[in-house]
PDB file of C-alpha atoms in Angstrom:
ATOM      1  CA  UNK A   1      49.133-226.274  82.896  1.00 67.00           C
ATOM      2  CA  UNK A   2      46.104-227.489  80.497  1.00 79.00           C
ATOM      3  CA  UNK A   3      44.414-224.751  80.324  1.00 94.00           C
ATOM      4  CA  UNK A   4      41.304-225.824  77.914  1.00 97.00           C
ATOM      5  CA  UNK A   5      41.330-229.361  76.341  1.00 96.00           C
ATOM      6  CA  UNK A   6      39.206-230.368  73.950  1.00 97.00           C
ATOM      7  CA  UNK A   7      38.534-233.796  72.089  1.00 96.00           C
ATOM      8  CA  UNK A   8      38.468-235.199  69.550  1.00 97.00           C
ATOM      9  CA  UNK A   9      40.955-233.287  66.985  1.00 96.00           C
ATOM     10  CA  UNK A  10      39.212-234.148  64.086  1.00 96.00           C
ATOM     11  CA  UNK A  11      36.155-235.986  63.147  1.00 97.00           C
ATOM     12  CA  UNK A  12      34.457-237.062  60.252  1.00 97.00           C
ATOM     13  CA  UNK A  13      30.737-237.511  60.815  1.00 97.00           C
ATOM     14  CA  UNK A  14      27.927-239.110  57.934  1.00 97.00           C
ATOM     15  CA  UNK A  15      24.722-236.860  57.579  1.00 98.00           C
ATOM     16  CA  UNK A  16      22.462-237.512  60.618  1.00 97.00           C
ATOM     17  CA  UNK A  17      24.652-238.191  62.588  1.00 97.00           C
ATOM     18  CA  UNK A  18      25.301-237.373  66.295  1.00 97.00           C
ATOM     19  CA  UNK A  19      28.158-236.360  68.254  1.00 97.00           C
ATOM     20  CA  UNK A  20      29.519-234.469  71.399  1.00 98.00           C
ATOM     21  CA  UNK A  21      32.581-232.572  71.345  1.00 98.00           C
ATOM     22  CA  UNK A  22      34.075-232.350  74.958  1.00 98.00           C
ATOM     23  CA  UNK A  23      35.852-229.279  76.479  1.00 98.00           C
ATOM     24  CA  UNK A  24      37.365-229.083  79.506  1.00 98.00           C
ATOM     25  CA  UNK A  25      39.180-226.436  81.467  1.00 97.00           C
ATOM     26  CA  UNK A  26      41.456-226.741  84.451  1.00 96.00           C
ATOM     27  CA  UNK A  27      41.667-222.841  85.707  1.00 95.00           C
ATOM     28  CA  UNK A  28      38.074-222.167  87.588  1.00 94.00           C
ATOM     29  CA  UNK A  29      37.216-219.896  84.966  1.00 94.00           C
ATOM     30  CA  UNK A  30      33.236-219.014  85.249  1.00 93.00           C
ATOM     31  CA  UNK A  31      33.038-218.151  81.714  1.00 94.00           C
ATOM     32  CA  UNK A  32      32.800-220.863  78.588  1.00 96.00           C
ATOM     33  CA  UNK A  33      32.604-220.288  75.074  1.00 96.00           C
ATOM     34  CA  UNK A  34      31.971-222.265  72.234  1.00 98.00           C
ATOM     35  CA  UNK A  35      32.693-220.883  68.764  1.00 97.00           C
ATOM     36  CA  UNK A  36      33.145-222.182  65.140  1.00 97.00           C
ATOM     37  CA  UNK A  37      35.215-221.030  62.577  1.00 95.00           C
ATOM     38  CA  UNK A  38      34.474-221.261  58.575  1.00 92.00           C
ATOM     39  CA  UNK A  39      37.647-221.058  56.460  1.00 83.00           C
ATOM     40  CA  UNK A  40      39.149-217.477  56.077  1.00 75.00           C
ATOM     41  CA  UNK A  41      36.147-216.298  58.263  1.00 80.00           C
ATOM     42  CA  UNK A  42      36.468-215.174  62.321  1.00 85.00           C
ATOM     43  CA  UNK A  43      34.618-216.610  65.288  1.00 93.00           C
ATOM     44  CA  UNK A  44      31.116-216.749  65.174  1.00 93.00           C
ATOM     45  CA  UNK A  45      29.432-217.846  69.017  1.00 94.00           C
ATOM     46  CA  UNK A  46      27.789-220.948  69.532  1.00 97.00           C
ATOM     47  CA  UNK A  47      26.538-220.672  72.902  1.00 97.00           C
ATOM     48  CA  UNK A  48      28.055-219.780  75.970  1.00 95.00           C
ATOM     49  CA  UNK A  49      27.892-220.266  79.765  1.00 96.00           C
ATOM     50  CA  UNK A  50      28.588-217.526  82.775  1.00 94.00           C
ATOM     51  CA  UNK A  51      28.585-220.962  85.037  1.00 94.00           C
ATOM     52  CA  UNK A  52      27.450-223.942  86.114  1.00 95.00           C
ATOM     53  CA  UNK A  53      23.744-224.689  85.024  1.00 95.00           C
ATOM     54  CA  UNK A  54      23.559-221.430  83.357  1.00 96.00           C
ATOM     55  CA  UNK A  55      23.755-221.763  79.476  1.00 97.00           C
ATOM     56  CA  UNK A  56      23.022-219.267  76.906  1.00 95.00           C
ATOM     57  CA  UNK A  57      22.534-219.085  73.090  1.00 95.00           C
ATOM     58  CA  UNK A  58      24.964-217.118  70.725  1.00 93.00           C
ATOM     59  CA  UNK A  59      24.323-216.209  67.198  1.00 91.00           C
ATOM     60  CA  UNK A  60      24.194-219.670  65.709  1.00 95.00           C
ATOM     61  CA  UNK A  61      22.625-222.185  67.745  1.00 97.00           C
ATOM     62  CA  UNK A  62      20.276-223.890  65.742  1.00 96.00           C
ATOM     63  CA  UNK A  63      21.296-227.632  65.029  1.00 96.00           C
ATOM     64  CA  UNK A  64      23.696-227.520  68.335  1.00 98.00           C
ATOM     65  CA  UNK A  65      22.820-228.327  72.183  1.00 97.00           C
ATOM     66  CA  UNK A  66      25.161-227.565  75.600  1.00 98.00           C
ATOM     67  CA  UNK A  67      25.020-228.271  78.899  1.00 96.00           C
ATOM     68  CA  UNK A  68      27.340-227.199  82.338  1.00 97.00           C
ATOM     69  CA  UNK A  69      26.791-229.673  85.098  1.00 97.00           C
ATOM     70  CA  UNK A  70      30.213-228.794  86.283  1.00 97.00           C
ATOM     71  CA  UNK A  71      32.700-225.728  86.526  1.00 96.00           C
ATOM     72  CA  UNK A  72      35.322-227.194  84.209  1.00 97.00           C
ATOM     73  CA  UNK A  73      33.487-229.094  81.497  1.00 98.00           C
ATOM     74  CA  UNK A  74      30.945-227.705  78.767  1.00 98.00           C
ATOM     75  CA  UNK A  75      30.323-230.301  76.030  1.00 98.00           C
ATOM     76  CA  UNK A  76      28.662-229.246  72.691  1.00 98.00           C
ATOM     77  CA  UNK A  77      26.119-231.619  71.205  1.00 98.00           C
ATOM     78  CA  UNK A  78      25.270-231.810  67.506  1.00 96.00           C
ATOM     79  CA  UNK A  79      22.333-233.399  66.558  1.00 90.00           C
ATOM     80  CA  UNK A  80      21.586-234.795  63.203  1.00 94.00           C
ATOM     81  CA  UNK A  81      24.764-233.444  61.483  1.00 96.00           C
ATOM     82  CA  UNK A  82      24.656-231.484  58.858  1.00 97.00           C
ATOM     83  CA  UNK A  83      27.057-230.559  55.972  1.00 96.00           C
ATOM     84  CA  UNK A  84      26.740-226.837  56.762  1.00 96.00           C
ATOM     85  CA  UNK A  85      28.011-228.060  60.322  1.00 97.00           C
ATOM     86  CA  UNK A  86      31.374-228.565  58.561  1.00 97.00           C
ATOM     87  CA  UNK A  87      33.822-226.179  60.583  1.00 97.00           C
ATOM     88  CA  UNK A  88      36.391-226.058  62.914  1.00 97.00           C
ATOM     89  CA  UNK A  89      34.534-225.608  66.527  1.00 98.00           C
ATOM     90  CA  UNK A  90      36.926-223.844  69.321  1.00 98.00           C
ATOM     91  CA  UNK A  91      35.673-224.206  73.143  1.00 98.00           C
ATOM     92  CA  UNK A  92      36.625-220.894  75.139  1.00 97.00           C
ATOM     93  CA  UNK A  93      36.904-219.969  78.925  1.00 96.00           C
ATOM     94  CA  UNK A  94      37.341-216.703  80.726  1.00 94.00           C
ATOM     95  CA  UNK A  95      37.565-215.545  84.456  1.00 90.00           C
ATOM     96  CA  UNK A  96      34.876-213.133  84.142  1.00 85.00           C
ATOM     97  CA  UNK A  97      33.164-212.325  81.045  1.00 83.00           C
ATOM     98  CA  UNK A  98      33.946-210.694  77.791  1.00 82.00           C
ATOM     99  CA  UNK A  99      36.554-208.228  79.726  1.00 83.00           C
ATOM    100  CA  UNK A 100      38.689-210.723  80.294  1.00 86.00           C
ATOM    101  CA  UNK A 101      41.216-212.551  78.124  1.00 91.00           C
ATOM    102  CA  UNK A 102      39.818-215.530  76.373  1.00 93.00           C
ATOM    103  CA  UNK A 103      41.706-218.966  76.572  1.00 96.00           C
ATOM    104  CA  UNK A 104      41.024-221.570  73.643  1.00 97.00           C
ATOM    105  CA  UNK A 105      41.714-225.019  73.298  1.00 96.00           C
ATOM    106  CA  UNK A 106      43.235-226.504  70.175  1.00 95.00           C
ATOM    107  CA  UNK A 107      39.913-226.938  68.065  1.00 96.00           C
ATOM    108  CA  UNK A 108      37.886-229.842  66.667  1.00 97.00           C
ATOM    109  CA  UNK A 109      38.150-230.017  63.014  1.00 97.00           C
ATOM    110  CA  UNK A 110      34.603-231.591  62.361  1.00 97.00           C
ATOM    111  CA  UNK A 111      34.113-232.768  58.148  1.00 97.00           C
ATOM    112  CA  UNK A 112      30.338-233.648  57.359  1.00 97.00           C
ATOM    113  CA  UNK A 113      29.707-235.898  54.826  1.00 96.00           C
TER     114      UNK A 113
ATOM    115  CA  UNK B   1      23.227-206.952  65.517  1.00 56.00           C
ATOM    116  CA  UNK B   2      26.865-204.900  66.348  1.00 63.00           C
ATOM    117  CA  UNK B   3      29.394-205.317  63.646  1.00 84.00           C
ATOM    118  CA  UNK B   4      33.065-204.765  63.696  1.00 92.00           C
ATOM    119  CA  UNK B   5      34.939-204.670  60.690  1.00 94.00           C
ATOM    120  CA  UNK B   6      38.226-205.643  60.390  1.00 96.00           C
ATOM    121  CA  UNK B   7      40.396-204.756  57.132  1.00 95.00           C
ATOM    122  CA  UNK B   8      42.176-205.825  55.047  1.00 96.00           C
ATOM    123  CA  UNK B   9      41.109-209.082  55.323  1.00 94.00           C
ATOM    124  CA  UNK B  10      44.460-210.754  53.840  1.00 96.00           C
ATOM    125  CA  UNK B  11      47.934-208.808  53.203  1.00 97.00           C
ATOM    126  CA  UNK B  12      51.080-209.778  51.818  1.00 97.00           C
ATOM    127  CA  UNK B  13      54.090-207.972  52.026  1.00 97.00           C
ATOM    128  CA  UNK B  14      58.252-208.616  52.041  1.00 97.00           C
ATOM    129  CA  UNK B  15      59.989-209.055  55.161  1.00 97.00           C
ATOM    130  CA  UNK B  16      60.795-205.391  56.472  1.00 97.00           C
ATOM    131  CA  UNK B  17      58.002-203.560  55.745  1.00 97.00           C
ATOM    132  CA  UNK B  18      55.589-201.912  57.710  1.00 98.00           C
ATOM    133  CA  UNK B  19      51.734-202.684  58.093  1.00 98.00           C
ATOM    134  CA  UNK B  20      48.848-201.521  59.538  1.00 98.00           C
ATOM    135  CA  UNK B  21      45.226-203.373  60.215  1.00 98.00           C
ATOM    136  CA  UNK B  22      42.311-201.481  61.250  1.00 98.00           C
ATOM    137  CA  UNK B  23      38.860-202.880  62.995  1.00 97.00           C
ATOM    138  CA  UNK B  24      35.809-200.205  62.726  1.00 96.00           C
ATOM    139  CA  UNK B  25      32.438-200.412  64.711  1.00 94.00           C
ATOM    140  CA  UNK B  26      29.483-197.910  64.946  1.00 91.00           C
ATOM    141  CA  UNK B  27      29.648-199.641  68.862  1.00 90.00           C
ATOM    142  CA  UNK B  28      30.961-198.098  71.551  1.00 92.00           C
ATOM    143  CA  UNK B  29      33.604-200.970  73.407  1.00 93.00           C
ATOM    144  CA  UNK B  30      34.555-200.542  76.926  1.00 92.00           C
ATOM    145  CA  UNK B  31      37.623-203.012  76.055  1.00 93.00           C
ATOM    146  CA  UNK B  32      38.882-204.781  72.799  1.00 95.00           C
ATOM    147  CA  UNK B  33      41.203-207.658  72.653  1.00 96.00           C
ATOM    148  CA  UNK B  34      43.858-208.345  69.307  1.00 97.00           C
ATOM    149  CA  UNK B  35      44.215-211.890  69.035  1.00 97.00           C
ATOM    150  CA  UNK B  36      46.819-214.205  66.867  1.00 97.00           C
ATOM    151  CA  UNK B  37      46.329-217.485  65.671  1.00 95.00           C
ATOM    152  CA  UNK B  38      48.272-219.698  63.952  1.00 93.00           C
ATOM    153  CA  UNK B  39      47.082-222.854  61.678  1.00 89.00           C
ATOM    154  CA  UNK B  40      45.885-225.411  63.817  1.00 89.00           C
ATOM    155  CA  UNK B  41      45.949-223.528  66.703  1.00 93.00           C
ATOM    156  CA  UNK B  42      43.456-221.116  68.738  1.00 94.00           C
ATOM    157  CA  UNK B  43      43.444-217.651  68.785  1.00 96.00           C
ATOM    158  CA  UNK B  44      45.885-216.417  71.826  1.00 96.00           C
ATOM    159  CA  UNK B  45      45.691-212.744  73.183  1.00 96.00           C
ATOM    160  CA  UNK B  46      48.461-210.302  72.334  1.00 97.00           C
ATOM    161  CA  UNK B  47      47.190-207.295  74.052  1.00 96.00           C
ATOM    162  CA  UNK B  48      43.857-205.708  75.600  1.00 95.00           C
ATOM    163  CA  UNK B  49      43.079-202.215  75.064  1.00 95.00           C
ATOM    164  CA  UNK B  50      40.393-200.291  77.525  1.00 94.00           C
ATOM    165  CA  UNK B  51      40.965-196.489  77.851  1.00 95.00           C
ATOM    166  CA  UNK B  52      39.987-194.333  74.471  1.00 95.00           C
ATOM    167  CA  UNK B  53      43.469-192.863  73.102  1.00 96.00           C
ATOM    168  CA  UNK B  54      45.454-195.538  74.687  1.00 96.00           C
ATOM    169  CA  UNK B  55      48.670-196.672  72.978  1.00 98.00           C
ATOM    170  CA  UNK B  56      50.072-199.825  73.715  1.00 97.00           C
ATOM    171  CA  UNK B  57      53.837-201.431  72.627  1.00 97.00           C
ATOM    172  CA  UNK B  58      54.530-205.396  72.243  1.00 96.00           C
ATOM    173  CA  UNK B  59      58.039-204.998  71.024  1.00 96.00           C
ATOM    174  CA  UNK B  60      57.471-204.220  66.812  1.00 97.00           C
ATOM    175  CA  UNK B  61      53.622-204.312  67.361  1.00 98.00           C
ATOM    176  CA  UNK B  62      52.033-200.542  68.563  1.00 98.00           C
ATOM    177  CA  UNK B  63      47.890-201.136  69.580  1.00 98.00           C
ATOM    178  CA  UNK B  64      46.193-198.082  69.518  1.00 98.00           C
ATOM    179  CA  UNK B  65      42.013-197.940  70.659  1.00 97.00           C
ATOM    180  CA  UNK B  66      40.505-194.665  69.097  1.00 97.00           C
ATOM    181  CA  UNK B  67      39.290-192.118  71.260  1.00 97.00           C
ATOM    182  CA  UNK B  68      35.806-192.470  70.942  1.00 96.00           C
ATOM    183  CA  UNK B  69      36.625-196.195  71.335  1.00 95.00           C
ATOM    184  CA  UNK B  70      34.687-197.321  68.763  1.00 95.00           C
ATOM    185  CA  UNK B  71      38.064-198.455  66.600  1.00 96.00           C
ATOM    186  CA  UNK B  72      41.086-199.657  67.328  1.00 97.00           C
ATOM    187  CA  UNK B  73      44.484-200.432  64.697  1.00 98.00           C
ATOM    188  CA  UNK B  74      47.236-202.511  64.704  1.00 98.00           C
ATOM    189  CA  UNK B  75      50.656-201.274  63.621  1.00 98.00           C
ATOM    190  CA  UNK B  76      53.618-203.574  62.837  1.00 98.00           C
ATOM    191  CA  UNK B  77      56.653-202.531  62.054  1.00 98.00           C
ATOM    192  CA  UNK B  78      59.544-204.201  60.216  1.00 98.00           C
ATOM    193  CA  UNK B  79      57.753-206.783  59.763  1.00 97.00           C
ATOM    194  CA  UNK B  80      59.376-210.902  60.281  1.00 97.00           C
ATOM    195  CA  UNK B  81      58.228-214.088  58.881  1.00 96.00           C
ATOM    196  CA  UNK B  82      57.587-215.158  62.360  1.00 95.00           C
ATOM    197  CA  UNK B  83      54.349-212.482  62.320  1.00 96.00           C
ATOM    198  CA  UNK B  84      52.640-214.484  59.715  1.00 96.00           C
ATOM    199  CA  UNK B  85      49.174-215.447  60.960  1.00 95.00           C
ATOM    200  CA  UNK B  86      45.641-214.362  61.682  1.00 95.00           C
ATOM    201  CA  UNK B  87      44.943-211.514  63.608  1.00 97.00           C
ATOM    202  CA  UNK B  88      41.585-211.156  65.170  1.00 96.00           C
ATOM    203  CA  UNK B  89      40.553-208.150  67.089  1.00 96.00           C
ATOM    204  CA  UNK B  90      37.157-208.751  70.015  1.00 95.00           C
ATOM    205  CA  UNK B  91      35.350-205.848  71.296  1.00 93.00           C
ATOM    206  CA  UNK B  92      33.307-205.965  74.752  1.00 91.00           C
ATOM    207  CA  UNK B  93      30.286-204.117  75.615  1.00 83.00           C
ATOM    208  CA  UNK B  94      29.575-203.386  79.266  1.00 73.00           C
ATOM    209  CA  UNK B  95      26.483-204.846  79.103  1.00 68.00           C
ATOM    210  CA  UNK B  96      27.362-208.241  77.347  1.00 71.00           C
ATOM    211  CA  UNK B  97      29.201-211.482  78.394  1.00 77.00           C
ATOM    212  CA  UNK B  98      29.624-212.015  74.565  1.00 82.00           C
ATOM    213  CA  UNK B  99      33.016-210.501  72.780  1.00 89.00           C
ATOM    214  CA  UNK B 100      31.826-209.322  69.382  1.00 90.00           C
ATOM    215  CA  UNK B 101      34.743-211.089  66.849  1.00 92.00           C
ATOM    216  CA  UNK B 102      36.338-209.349  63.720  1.00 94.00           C
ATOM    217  CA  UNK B 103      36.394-211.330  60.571  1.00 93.00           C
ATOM    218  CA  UNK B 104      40.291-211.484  60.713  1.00 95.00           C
ATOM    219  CA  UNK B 105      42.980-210.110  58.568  1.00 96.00           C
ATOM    220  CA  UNK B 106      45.338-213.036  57.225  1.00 95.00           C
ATOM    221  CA  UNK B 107      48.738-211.587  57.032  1.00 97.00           C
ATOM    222  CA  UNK B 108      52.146-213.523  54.962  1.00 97.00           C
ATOM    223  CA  UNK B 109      55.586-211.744  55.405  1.00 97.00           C
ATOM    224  CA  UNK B 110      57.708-213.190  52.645  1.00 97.00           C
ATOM    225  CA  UNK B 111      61.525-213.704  53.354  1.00 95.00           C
TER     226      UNK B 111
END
């Protein structure tokens, strides 16, 4: 099973840049998540979706944009990158909610330079 | 905005010993997740605990949610070089779809 597969792995991006990191998941789940992770630190929420066409804004959103057209993907746009964007970013999906166990996919290791 | 602290953030210890991590919140949780991860990895559940008081066994590791569940700890006995990693505990309020995340406690068992 794939569970939640996201791309790229890593990326290196020049200030002002643009980019969308894709996420996919393969098990119907309602709930998606994305998070990023500073070094040594935990997760901090992105945004987040409870399904398609519905998305929501988590504690850091500014300088990032989502969208759900679809059940199984939930892409995360940065817009004019930023070195303080510098993180690894972890997409998320759950059956139903924050009850519910969280699957991740492998990260995007995202350098801003 | 609901905290939950986790502590200590980073332990080392020897192969065999015994170790506990703790996550504290003022909020009251109706669940809370531990999570491991691994470098280069995502976090992947080990356990979910719901009911206040409840114990819970994964071979060497005992979870434990206070009664009040508003804390939960993490117990690991004897301790193996394969138990190296981050350990990240989640709590979940009724009302939210969001899991509010511990800062993680690092832990290295030396052979």
């Amino acid at each position: 099973n794939a569970g939640v597969t996201q791309t790229p792995k890593f990326r290196i991006l020049k200030i002002g840049q643009s980019m969308t990191l894709q996420c996919a998941q393969d098990m119907n789940h309602n709930y998606m998540y994305w998070y990023r992770q500073d070094p040594g630190m935990g997760l901090k929420l992105i945004y987040y979706s409870v399904g398609a066409g519905i998305t929501d804004k988590g504690e850091v959103p500014n300088g990032y944009n989502v969208s759900r057209s679809t059940t199984e993907d939930f892409p995360l746009r940065l817009e004019l990158a930023a070195p303080s964007q510098t993180s690894v970013y972890f997409c998320a999906s759950s059956y139903f909610g924050a009850n519910t166990e969280a699957f991740f996919g492998q990260g995007t290791r995202l350098t801003v330079v | 905005t609901q905290l939950l602290e986790q502590s200590p953030q980073f332990l080392s210890i020897q192969e065999g010993e015994n170790l506990t991590v703790y996550c504290n919140s003022s909020s009251v949780f109706s669940s809370l997740q531990w999570y491991r991860q691994e470098p280069g990895e995502g976090p992947v559940l080990l356990v979910t605990v719901v009911t206040g008081g409840e114990v819970k066994k994964l071979k060497r590791l005992t979870f434990q949610f206070g009664d009040a569940r508003k804390d939960s700890s993490l117990h690991i006995t004897a301790a193996q070089p394969g138990d190296t990693g981050l350990y990240l505990c989640a709590g979940a309020e009724d009302s939210n779809y969001q899991l509010i995340w511990g800062a993680g406690t690092k832990l290295i068992i030396k052979p």
